Short mmCIF file of C-alpha atoms in Angstrom, two decimals:
data_model
loop_
_atom_site.label_atom_id
_atom_site.label_comp_id
_atom_site.label_asym_id
_atom_site.label_seq_id
_atom_site.Cartn_x
_atom_site.Cartn_y
_atom_site.Cartn_z
CA MET C 1 0.04 -0.09 0.03
CA ASN C 2 1.08 3.58 -0.52
CA SER C 3 0.08 4.45 3.11
CA THR C 4 2.76 5.35 5.53
CA ALA C 5 2.92 4.88 9.16
CA PRO C 6 3.01 8.03 11.35
CA SER C 7 6.56 9.42 12.09
CA ASP C 8 7.99 8.52 15.54
CA LEU C 9 6.30 10.61 18.20
CA THR C 10 8.16 9.26 21.26
CA GLY C 11 8.16 11.60 24.11
CA ARG C 12 4.81 13.24 22.78
CA GLN C 13 1.53 13.48 24.50
CA LEU C 14 -1.42 12.38 22.36
CA GLY C 15 -4.82 12.62 23.86
CA GLY C 16 -4.46 11.31 27.40
CA TYR C 17 -1.40 9.23 26.62
CA LEU C 18 2.38 9.95 27.00
CA LEU C 19 3.94 8.09 24.18
CA GLY C 20 7.02 6.08 25.05
CA LYS C 21 9.37 3.65 23.05
CA VAL C 22 8.16 2.16 19.64
CA ILE C 23 7.31 -1.52 20.23
CA GLY C 24 5.96 -2.32 16.73
CA ARG C 25 5.95 -0.76 13.30
CA GLY C 26 4.25 -1.60 9.94
CA GLY C 27 3.31 0.07 6.76
CA MET C 28 -0.09 1.09 8.05
CA ALA C 29 0.57 2.02 11.75
CA VAL C 30 3.19 2.32 14.46
CA VAL C 31 2.74 1.03 18.09
CA HIS C 32 4.10 2.80 21.10
CA GLN C 33 4.35 1.67 24.76
CA ALA C 34 2.65 4.61 26.50
CA GLU C 35 1.35 5.87 29.91
CA ASP C 36 -2.32 6.43 30.49
CA LEU C 37 -2.05 9.76 32.22
CA ARG C 38 -5.73 9.50 33.52
CA LEU C 39 -5.50 6.12 35.22
CA GLY C 40 -1.68 5.75 35.65
CA ARG C 41 -1.25 2.56 33.84
CA ILE C 42 1.02 1.30 30.95
CA VAL C 43 -0.78 0.64 27.70
CA ALA C 44 -0.01 0.16 24.08
CA VAL C 45 -1.10 2.75 21.64
CA LYS C 46 -1.43 2.14 17.90
CA LEU C 47 -1.14 5.21 15.61
CA LEU C 48 -2.59 4.75 12.23
CA ALA C 49 -1.37 6.19 8.92
CA PRO C 50 -2.32 9.86 8.46
CA GLU C 51 -4.26 9.27 5.21
CA LEU C 52 -6.73 7.00 7.01
CA ALA C 53 -7.80 9.79 9.21
CA ARG C 54 -8.67 11.92 6.24
CA ASN C 55 -11.02 9.47 4.66
CA ASP C 56 -14.58 9.86 6.32
CA VAL C 57 -15.72 6.32 5.28
CA PHE C 58 -12.71 4.74 7.09
CA ARG C 59 -13.22 6.85 10.20
CA GLN C 60 -16.83 5.78 10.46
CA ARG C 61 -16.00 2.11 9.81
CA PHE C 62 -13.06 2.29 12.26
CA ALA C 63 -15.23 3.85 15.04
CA ARG C 64 -17.84 1.30 14.73
CA GLU C 65 -15.59 -1.72 14.50
CA SER C 66 -13.43 -0.59 17.26
CA LYS C 67 -16.39 -0.03 19.61
CA ILE C 68 -17.50 -3.62 18.83
CA ALA C 69 -14.00 -5.04 19.54
CA ALA C 70 -13.91 -3.06 22.81
CA ALA C 71 -17.18 -4.58 24.02
CA ILE C 72 -15.96 -8.14 23.47
CA ASP C 73 -14.88 -9.36 26.78
CA HIS C 74 -12.66 -12.39 26.23
CA PRO C 75 -9.63 -13.77 27.86
CA HIS C 76 -7.78 -14.18 24.37
CA ILE C 77 -8.54 -10.82 22.82
CA VAL C 78 -6.34 -7.90 23.69
CA PRO C 79 -8.72 -5.45 25.45
CA VAL C 80 -9.31 -2.17 23.48
CA TYR C 81 -9.59 0.61 26.04
CA GLU C 82 -10.24 3.54 23.63
CA ALA C 83 -10.26 4.31 19.90
CA GLY C 84 -10.19 8.07 19.00
CA GLU C 85 -8.47 10.83 17.20
CA ALA C 86 -6.16 13.52 18.52
CA GLU C 87 -4.27 16.17 16.64
CA GLY C 88 -5.51 14.51 13.28
CA VAL C 89 -4.08 11.04 14.34
CA LEU C 90 -6.32 8.09 14.58
CA TYR C 91 -5.24 5.91 17.53
CA ILE C 92 -6.26 2.69 19.50
CA ALA C 93 -5.29 2.31 23.09
CA MET C 94 -5.23 -1.31 24.29
CA ARG C 95 -3.68 -3.39 27.00
CA TYR C 96 0.09 -3.65 26.92
CA VAL C 97 1.09 -7.36 26.67
CA GLN C 98 4.70 -8.42 27.52
CA GLY C 99 5.91 -11.16 25.55
CA ARG C 100 6.48 -12.20 21.89
CA ASP C 101 4.36 -12.73 18.91
CA LEU C 102 3.98 -15.90 17.30
CA ARG C 103 6.18 -14.94 14.35
CA ALA C 104 9.07 -14.42 16.76
CA LEU C 105 8.42 -17.64 18.72
CA LEU C 106 8.45 -19.59 15.27
CA ASP C 107 11.73 -17.81 14.22
CA ARG C 108 13.30 -18.74 17.52
CA GLN C 109 11.89 -22.15 18.24
CA GLY C 110 11.10 -23.68 14.82
CA PRO C 111 8.14 -25.79 14.03
CA LEU C 112 6.01 -26.77 16.95
CA THR C 113 4.57 -30.24 17.98
CA VAL C 114 1.04 -31.08 17.40
CA ARG C 115 0.26 -30.67 21.08
CA GLN C 116 1.69 -27.09 21.31
CA THR C 117 0.17 -26.27 17.98
CA VAL C 118 -3.33 -27.32 19.28
CA ARG C 119 -2.73 -25.62 22.64
CA ILE C 120 -1.86 -22.26 21.00
CA THR C 121 -4.34 -22.34 18.12
CA ALA C 122 -7.18 -23.26 20.42
CA GLN C 123 -6.94 -19.95 22.25
CA VAL C 124 -6.90 -18.04 18.97
CA ALA C 125 -9.85 -19.95 17.70
CA SER C 126 -11.80 -19.25 20.85
CA ALA C 127 -11.11 -15.47 20.39
CA LEU C 128 -12.14 -15.64 16.63
CA ASP C 129 -15.29 -17.59 17.39
CA ALA C 130 -16.19 -14.95 20.08
CA ALA C 131 -15.65 -12.20 17.46
CA HIS C 132 -17.79 -14.04 14.90
CA ALA C 133 -20.60 -14.27 17.45
CA HIS C 134 -20.55 -10.45 17.47
CA ASP C 135 -20.58 -10.26 13.62
CA LEU C 136 -17.02 -9.07 13.56
CA VAL C 137 -14.60 -10.86 11.08
CA HIS C 138 -10.93 -10.39 11.66
CA ARG C 139 -9.64 -10.66 8.14
CA ASP C 140 -5.94 -10.48 9.14
CA VAL C 141 -5.12 -13.57 11.14
CA LYS C 142 -1.40 -14.11 11.07
CA PRO C 143 1.43 -15.04 13.42
CA GLY C 144 2.22 -11.27 13.95
CA ASN C 145 -1.19 -10.60 15.27
CA ILE C 146 -0.99 -13.49 17.77
CA LEU C 147 0.77 -12.54 21.05
CA VAL C 148 2.21 -15.33 23.13
CA ALA C 149 2.74 -14.32 26.89
CA GLU C 150 3.84 -16.48 29.72
CA GLY C 151 1.08 -18.93 30.89
CA THR C 152 0.05 -19.86 34.54
CA ASP C 153 1.59 -23.34 35.06
CA SER C 154 3.13 -26.29 33.22
CA ASP C 155 -0.22 -27.40 31.79
CA HIS C 156 -0.79 -23.84 30.43
CA PRO C 157 2.66 -22.57 29.46
CA GLU C 158 1.37 -19.99 27.17
CA HIS C 159 -1.48 -17.51 27.38
CA VAL C 160 -2.30 -16.28 23.96
CA TYR C 161 -3.91 -12.99 22.76
CA LEU C 162 -5.36 -12.09 19.43
CA THR C 163 -4.83 -8.47 18.45
CA ASP C 164 -5.70 -5.95 15.64
CA PHE C 165 -9.44 -5.85 15.71
CA GLY C 166 -10.84 -2.43 14.52
CA LEU C 167 -8.42 -2.26 11.66
CA THR C 168 -9.82 -4.97 9.38
CA LYS C 169 -9.66 -5.40 5.74
CA LYS C 170 -13.36 -4.46 5.33
CA SER C 171 -12.51 -1.10 6.96
CA LEU C 172 -9.70 -0.53 4.34
CA SER C 173 -11.67 -1.88 1.44
CA LEU C 174 -14.43 0.59 1.91
CA THR C 175 -12.03 3.42 1.50
CA GLY C 176 -10.53 2.33 -1.77
CA LEU C 177 -7.33 2.01 -0.05
CA THR C 178 -7.01 -1.62 -0.86
CA THR C 179 -7.00 -3.43 -4.21
CA VAL C 180 -5.83 -6.84 -5.48
CA GLY C 181 -2.41 -7.42 -4.31
CA GLN C 182 -2.53 -4.57 -1.70
CA PHE C 183 -3.45 -5.95 1.61
CA VAL C 184 -2.79 -5.05 5.14
CA GLY C 185 0.10 -7.31 6.18
CA THR C 186 1.11 -10.30 4.21
CA LEU C 187 -0.64 -12.31 1.49
CA ASP C 188 0.37 -15.66 3.13
CA TYR C 189 -2.67 -16.05 4.94
CA VAL C 190 -5.48 -14.37 2.79
CA ALA C 191 -8.59 -16.48 2.00
CA PRO C 192 -9.51 -16.90 -1.71
CA GLU C 193 -12.80 -14.96 -1.35
CA GLN C 194 -10.95 -11.89 -0.10
CA ILE C 195 -8.65 -11.97 -3.12
CA SER C 196 -11.68 -12.28 -5.49
CA GLY C 197 -13.73 -9.56 -3.66
CA LYS C 198 -16.55 -11.89 -2.69
CA PRO C 199 -18.37 -11.35 0.56
CA VAL C 200 -16.72 -12.84 3.50
CA ASP C 201 -17.78 -14.34 6.88
CA GLY C 202 -16.04 -16.17 9.74
CA ARG C 203 -14.85 -19.01 7.39
CA CYS C 204 -12.22 -16.66 5.87
CA ASP C 205 -10.62 -16.60 9.38
CA VAL C 206 -10.93 -20.40 9.36
CA TYR C 207 -8.75 -20.36 6.21
CA SER C 208 -6.20 -17.74 7.62
CA LEU C 209 -6.16 -19.69 10.90
CA ALA C 210 -5.26 -22.89 8.88
CA CYS C 211 -2.45 -21.14 7.08
CA VAL C 212 -1.12 -20.36 10.57
CA VAL C 213 -1.42 -23.93 11.70
CA TYR C 214 0.41 -25.14 8.70
CA GLU C 215 3.16 -22.71 9.60
CA GLU C 216 3.19 -23.74 13.22
CA LEU C 217 3.69 -27.40 12.12
CA THR C 218 6.17 -26.73 9.15
CA GLY C 219 7.88 -23.47 9.79
CA ALA C 220 6.40 -21.83 6.71
CA PRO C 221 2.89 -21.05 5.39
CA PRO C 222 1.27 -23.31 2.85
CA PHE C 223 1.91 -21.37 -0.32
CA ARG C 224 5.32 -19.77 -1.08
CA ARG C 225 5.89 -18.02 -4.33
CA ASP C 226 8.45 -15.61 -5.88
CA ASP C 227 6.04 -12.79 -6.34
CA ASP C 228 2.57 -11.47 -5.04
CA LEU C 229 0.56 -12.48 -8.26
CA ALA C 230 1.80 -15.98 -8.15
CA LEU C 231 0.97 -16.25 -4.44
CA LEU C 232 -2.48 -15.00 -5.07
CA TRP C 233 -2.86 -17.56 -7.88
CA ALA C 234 -1.79 -20.34 -5.49
CA HIS C 235 -4.47 -19.34 -3.00
CA LEU C 236 -7.09 -19.29 -5.61
CA ASN C 237 -5.99 -22.51 -7.60
CA ASP C 238 -3.26 -24.65 -6.29
CA PRO C 239 -3.84 -27.61 -4.12
CA VAL C 240 -2.61 -27.62 -0.51
CA PRO C 241 0.86 -29.24 -0.20
CA PRO C 242 0.68 -32.04 2.27
CA VAL C 243 2.07 -31.22 5.65
CA THR C 244 3.55 -34.79 5.86
CA ALA C 245 5.65 -34.09 3.16
CA LEU C 246 7.67 -31.73 5.18
CA ARG C 247 6.78 -33.53 8.50
CA PRO C 248 6.66 -37.24 7.93
CA ASP C 249 6.44 -37.90 11.66
CA LEU C 250 2.87 -36.51 11.57
CA PRO C 251 -0.21 -38.75 10.95
CA GLY C 252 -1.78 -38.54 7.49
CA ALA C 253 -5.02 -37.37 9.15
CA VAL C 254 -3.50 -33.83 9.57
CA ASP C 255 -3.33 -33.52 5.87
CA GLU C 256 -6.89 -34.27 5.63
CA VAL C 257 -7.85 -31.54 8.41
CA LEU C 258 -5.69 -28.92 6.71
CA ALA C 259 -7.05 -29.72 3.17
CA LYS C 260 -10.64 -29.13 4.54
CA ALA C 261 -9.79 -26.06 6.41
CA LEU C 262 -7.89 -24.57 3.35
CA ALA C 263 -10.74 -25.50 0.80
CA LYS C 264 -11.09 -22.77 -1.91
CA THR C 265 -14.76 -22.33 -1.15
CA PRO C 266 -15.89 -21.31 2.35
CA GLU C 267 -18.78 -23.93 2.25
CA GLN C 268 -16.37 -26.78 2.15
CA ARG C 269 -14.32 -25.67 5.20
CA PHE C 270 -15.05 -26.07 8.90
CA ASP C 271 -18.01 -24.08 10.29
CA SER C 272 -15.82 -22.48 12.93
CA CYS C 273 -12.35 -22.08 14.21
CA LEU C 274 -12.78 -24.35 17.17
CA ALA C 275 -14.08 -27.04 14.91
CA LEU C 276 -10.84 -26.89 13.11
CA VAL C 277 -8.97 -27.29 16.35
CA ALA C 278 -11.16 -30.12 17.52
CA ALA C 279 -10.29 -31.96 14.12
CA LEU C 280 -6.60 -31.21 14.41
CA ARG C 281 -6.63 -32.52 18.01
CA ALA C 282 -8.17 -35.69 16.87
CA ALA C 283 -5.82 -36.04 14.02
CA GLY C 284 -2.85 -35.97 16.26
CA GLU C 285 -3.95 -39.11 18.07
CA ASP C 286 -3.33 -42.58 16.52
CA ALA C 287 -5.84 -45.31 16.50
CA ALA C 288 -5.27 -46.19 20.07
CA GLY C 289 -6.01 -42.78 21.12
CA SER C 290 -2.41 -41.96 22.32
CA PRO C 291 -0.56 -38.97 21.14
CA ALA C 292 0.90 -39.39 17.61
CA ALA C 293 4.54 -39.56 17.39
CA VAL C 294 6.18 -36.24 17.17
CA PRO C 295 9.66 -34.93 17.63
CA THR C 296 11.01 -34.23 21.28
CA PRO C 297 9.31 -30.89 21.95
CA THR C 298 11.74 -27.98 21.97
CA GLU C 299 11.80 -26.25 25.50
CA VAL C 300 9.57 -23.21 25.42
CA VAL C 301 11.76 -20.20 25.99
CA PRO C 302 10.16 -18.35 28.89
CA VAL C 303 8.79 -14.91 28.10
CA VAL C 304 8.99 -11.88 30.26
CA SER C 305 6.49 -12.41 33.13
CA LEU C 306 3.10 -10.61 32.72
CA PRO C 307 2.69 -7.58 35.02
CA GLU C 308 0.14 -7.76 37.70
CA PRO C 309 -3.25 -7.74 36.22
CA VAL C 310 -4.70 -4.16 36.04
CA PRO C 311 -8.31 -4.27 37.28
CA ALA C 312 -10.76 -2.86 34.70
CA PRO C 313 -11.76 0.67 35.36
CA PRO C 314 -15.20 1.30 36.71
CA ALA C 315 -17.88 2.10 34.09
CA TRP C 316 -17.73 5.81 34.77
CA ALA C 317 -13.94 6.04 34.14
CA TRP C 318 -13.84 4.18 30.70
CA PRO C 319 -12.61 6.33 27.94
CA VAL C 320 -15.48 7.96 25.93
CA PHE C 321 -15.64 7.11 22.26
CA GLU C 322 -15.59 10.70 20.42
CA ALA C 323 -18.64 10.88 18.06
CA GLY C 324 -17.67 10.80 14.62
CA GLY C 325 -13.91 10.96 15.40
CA ARG C 326 -12.91 7.37 14.83
#
């Protein structure tokens, strides 16, 4: 896209937030660690590209979808505290999560076992199905939008958060800012119906999540091509490469699960993200019901401990959504 993220505003006050160090950056936005000056807590503030704020259609969609996302109370969705505008910049304030995203985890650890893949993906799937119940489709499910923090015990070594609601491809497509080959983020996880401009529902997130599962198990997404057009063509037309060609230690049933989840038409996929996870869990068991043979798990590198949970502010203290300003 031609959009450019805002320049570094470290040290500046924006709205009620004192912006600290940059903790994330992309073509459409930059994310700062920040101090909420009203409530005295550390948050993450995402600043969107300036041209988005100049588009009235995007502002209206951004306000509506951010408000919906803020209303979803789910343990695996990063809570949105406020979405607004200050000094001509659209921003989203959300909980600051210490840890790494799934992209960084895969880069450091390599392919995961079926057990760890199911454990992580189930939390993402639960978040997505909750969003779908509110008629909100994420449309940008990818490892970079999945945050992996330290879990509570050895049975739950990771606590996973899904982020980046309120900045969906539907929001951008209504502004004319997206065309074929110009998507927020990467094309590695985009569903065929998104490419062809057809109506989408939660099953496009099933497809994207299945691409993430494929990468969790093999270290790479299902389709890898030299250019964007070839990659789009592969999503639309090419058969899914079998996982077992790269991971012969996995049972063949995993290939069948991913082939269904990555079907070219939504009607042929699983109806929900949790249904995909249930099928993957079952595929990871052999006929006797014991876990299928997998490589010795790599020890999960501990992430930085989460700070003490910050209690949600009382109703009267929640930031007010500025009418027409998002």
